[in-house]
PDB file of C-alpha atoms in Angstrom:
ATOM      1  CA  UNK A   1      32.319 -16.278 -59.519  1.00 58.00           C
ATOM      2  CA  UNK A   2      28.947 -16.297 -61.270  1.00 63.00           C
ATOM      3  CA  UNK A   3      28.187 -18.913 -63.878  1.00 65.00           C
ATOM      4  CA  UNK A   4      29.496 -17.582 -67.177  1.00 61.00           C
ATOM      5  CA  UNK A   5      28.843 -20.413 -69.570  1.00 60.00           C
ATOM      6  CA  UNK A   6      32.543 -21.257 -69.680  1.00 49.00           C
ATOM      7  CA  UNK A   7      31.891 -23.841 -66.993  1.00 59.00           C
ATOM      8  CA  UNK A   8      30.552 -27.131 -68.192  1.00 65.00           C
ATOM      9  CA  UNK A   9      26.823 -27.627 -67.498  1.00 75.00           C
ATOM     10  CA  UNK A  10      25.069 -30.589 -69.096  1.00 81.00           C
ATOM     11  CA  UNK A  11      21.488 -31.786 -68.933  1.00 82.00           C
ATOM     12  CA  UNK A  12      21.711 -35.442 -67.913  1.00 82.00           C
ATOM     13  CA  UNK A  13      18.079 -36.300 -67.139  1.00 77.00           C
ATOM     14  CA  UNK A  14      14.662 -34.874 -67.852  1.00 80.00           C
ATOM     15  CA  UNK A  15      11.512 -35.930 -66.013  1.00 75.00           C
ATOM     16  CA  UNK A  16       9.156 -35.119 -68.908  1.00 71.00           C
ATOM     17  CA  UNK A  17       7.114 -32.014 -69.695  1.00 70.00           C
ATOM     18  CA  UNK A  18       6.144 -31.354 -66.075  1.00 67.00           C
ATOM     19  CA  UNK A  19       9.131 -33.005 -64.410  1.00 78.00           C
ATOM     20  CA  UNK A  20      12.396 -31.695 -63.059  1.00 80.00           C
ATOM     21  CA  UNK A  21      15.691 -31.665 -64.909  1.00 90.00           C
ATOM     22  CA  UNK A  22      19.024 -32.879 -63.548  1.00 91.00           C
ATOM     23  CA  UNK A  23      22.194 -31.036 -64.534  1.00 92.00           C
ATOM     24  CA  UNK A  24      25.851 -31.979 -64.166  1.00 91.00           C
ATOM     25  CA  UNK A  25      27.871 -28.807 -63.493  1.00 91.00           C
ATOM     26  CA  UNK A  26      31.662 -28.855 -63.712  1.00 91.00           C
ATOM     27  CA  UNK A  27      33.222 -25.814 -62.015  1.00 90.00           C
ATOM     28  CA  UNK A  28      36.182 -24.500 -60.066  1.00 90.00           C
ATOM     29  CA  UNK A  29      33.798 -22.810 -57.597  1.00 90.00           C
ATOM     30  CA  UNK A  30      33.167 -24.165 -54.096  1.00 86.00           C
ATOM     31  CA  UNK A  31      29.628 -25.044 -52.967  1.00 85.00           C
ATOM     32  CA  UNK A  32      29.384 -21.838 -50.897  1.00 87.00           C
ATOM     33  CA  UNK A  33      29.876 -19.808 -54.073  1.00 89.00           C
ATOM     34  CA  UNK A  34      27.521 -21.927 -56.188  1.00 89.00           C
ATOM     35  CA  UNK A  35      24.632 -21.539 -53.746  1.00 89.00           C
ATOM     36  CA  UNK A  36      24.795 -17.732 -53.777  1.00 89.00           C
ATOM     37  CA  UNK A  37      21.707 -16.105 -55.255  1.00 87.00           C
ATOM     38  CA  UNK A  38      22.401 -15.035 -58.807  1.00 89.00           C
ATOM     39  CA  UNK A  39      25.152 -17.556 -59.521  1.00 92.00           C
ATOM     40  CA  UNK A  40      23.137 -19.141 -62.356  1.00 92.00           C
ATOM     41  CA  UNK A  41      21.470 -15.970 -63.717  1.00 92.00           C
ATOM     42  CA  UNK A  42      23.064 -16.475 -67.157  1.00 90.00           C
ATOM     43  CA  UNK A  43      21.293 -19.862 -67.312  1.00 89.00           C
ATOM     44  CA  UNK A  44      17.882 -18.528 -66.120  1.00 92.00           C
ATOM     45  CA  UNK A  45      16.072 -19.366 -69.358  1.00 90.00           C
ATOM     46  CA  UNK A  46      16.880 -23.068 -68.941  1.00 89.00           C
ATOM     47  CA  UNK A  47      16.503 -23.612 -65.187  1.00 91.00           C
ATOM     48  CA  UNK A  48      13.100 -24.216 -63.610  1.00 91.00           C
ATOM     49  CA  UNK A  49      12.090 -24.273 -59.958  1.00 93.00           C
ATOM     50  CA  UNK A  50      12.674 -27.804 -58.687  1.00 92.00           C
ATOM     51  CA  UNK A  51      15.497 -28.608 -61.111  1.00 93.00           C
ATOM     52  CA  UNK A  52      18.543 -30.246 -59.528  1.00 92.00           C
ATOM     53  CA  UNK A  53      22.180 -29.300 -60.103  1.00 93.00           C
ATOM     54  CA  UNK A  54      24.908 -31.823 -59.315  1.00 92.00           C
ATOM     55  CA  UNK A  55      28.028 -29.668 -58.986  1.00 92.00           C
ATOM     56  CA  UNK A  56      31.500 -31.150 -59.210  1.00 91.00           C
ATOM     57  CA  UNK A  57      34.325 -28.839 -58.131  1.00 91.00           C
ATOM     58  CA  UNK A  58      37.527 -29.510 -60.057  1.00 92.00           C
ATOM     59  CA  UNK A  59      40.946 -27.928 -60.388  1.00 92.00           C
ATOM     60  CA  UNK A  60      40.424 -27.000 -64.060  1.00 90.00           C
ATOM     61  CA  UNK A  61      37.214 -27.041 -66.101  1.00 87.00           C
ATOM     62  CA  UNK A  62      38.980 -27.406 -69.442  1.00 87.00           C
ATOM     63  CA  UNK A  63      41.263 -30.263 -68.344  1.00 91.00           C
ATOM     64  CA  UNK A  64      40.374 -31.515 -64.861  1.00 91.00           C
ATOM     65  CA  UNK A  65      42.945 -33.633 -63.048  1.00 95.00           C
ATOM     66  CA  UNK A  66      41.402 -33.653 -59.566  1.00 93.00           C
ATOM     67  CA  UNK A  67      38.043 -33.271 -57.825  1.00 92.00           C
ATOM     68  CA  UNK A  68      37.847 -31.327 -54.569  1.00 90.00           C
ATOM     69  CA  UNK A  69      34.106 -31.407 -53.918  1.00 89.00           C
ATOM     70  CA  UNK A  70      30.678 -32.629 -54.946  1.00 90.00           C
ATOM     71  CA  UNK A  71      27.446 -30.866 -53.993  1.00 91.00           C
ATOM     72  CA  UNK A  72      23.766 -31.085 -54.843  1.00 91.00           C
ATOM     73  CA  UNK A  73      21.581 -27.987 -55.182  1.00 93.00           C
ATOM     74  CA  UNK A  74      17.870 -27.474 -55.937  1.00 93.00           C
ATOM     75  CA  UNK A  75      16.551 -24.444 -57.838  1.00 94.00           C
ATOM     76  CA  UNK A  76      14.390 -22.629 -55.262  1.00 95.00           C
ATOM     77  CA  UNK A  77      13.315 -19.639 -57.341  1.00 96.00           C
ATOM     78  CA  UNK A  78      13.702 -18.219 -60.820  1.00 95.00           C
ATOM     79  CA  UNK A  79      11.921 -15.032 -61.905  1.00 96.00           C
ATOM     80  CA  UNK A  80      13.441 -15.219 -65.382  1.00 95.00           C
ATOM     81  CA  UNK A  81      16.330 -12.975 -64.403  1.00 95.00           C
ATOM     82  CA  UNK A  82      17.567 -14.059 -60.978  1.00 95.00           C
ATOM     83  CA  UNK A  83      18.050 -17.715 -60.052  1.00 94.00           C
ATOM     84  CA  UNK A  84      18.452 -18.864 -56.459  1.00 95.00           C
ATOM     85  CA  UNK A  85      19.514 -22.408 -55.606  1.00 94.00           C
ATOM     86  CA  UNK A  86      19.502 -24.122 -52.239  1.00 94.00           C
ATOM     87  CA  UNK A  87      22.427 -24.388 -49.921  1.00 92.00           C
ATOM     88  CA  UNK A  88      24.220 -27.660 -50.391  1.00 86.00           C
ATOM     89  CA  UNK A  89      21.765 -30.542 -50.004  1.00 75.00           C
ATOM     90  CA  UNK A  90      24.595 -33.063 -50.288  1.00 68.00           C
ATOM     91  CA  UNK A  91      28.271 -32.472 -49.887  1.00 64.00           C
ATOM     92  CA  UNK A  92      30.299 -35.596 -49.956  1.00 64.00           C
ATOM     93  CA  UNK A  93      33.690 -36.685 -51.160  1.00 69.00           C
ATOM     94  CA  UNK A  94      35.808 -39.438 -49.708  1.00 71.00           C
ATOM     95  CA  UNK A  95      38.730 -41.545 -50.793  1.00 74.00           C
ATOM     96  CA  UNK A  96      39.678 -43.989 -48.080  1.00 75.00           C
ATOM     97  CA  UNK A  97      42.159 -46.154 -49.974  1.00 72.00           C
TER      98      UNK A  97
END
């Protein structure tokens, strides 16, 4: 499912006027869906090439009770209409207790 704005996306760090931005993205989508070209088109005006998206996959965006995945994506291209992010740079989740 493409990003619709209903998912929770928050700017958590900004590297200054020429630096990258880091976003926390809460979603029910798996990493393979998030990294599809066009997923973040609705957010194109705010994402720049080189920005980083930390995606947390949860059971419910409005009231999460469990996390099923964490992935890190880099914005590879943005022509103002279509945004493409990298395949998962990091995909890690463990609970060994």
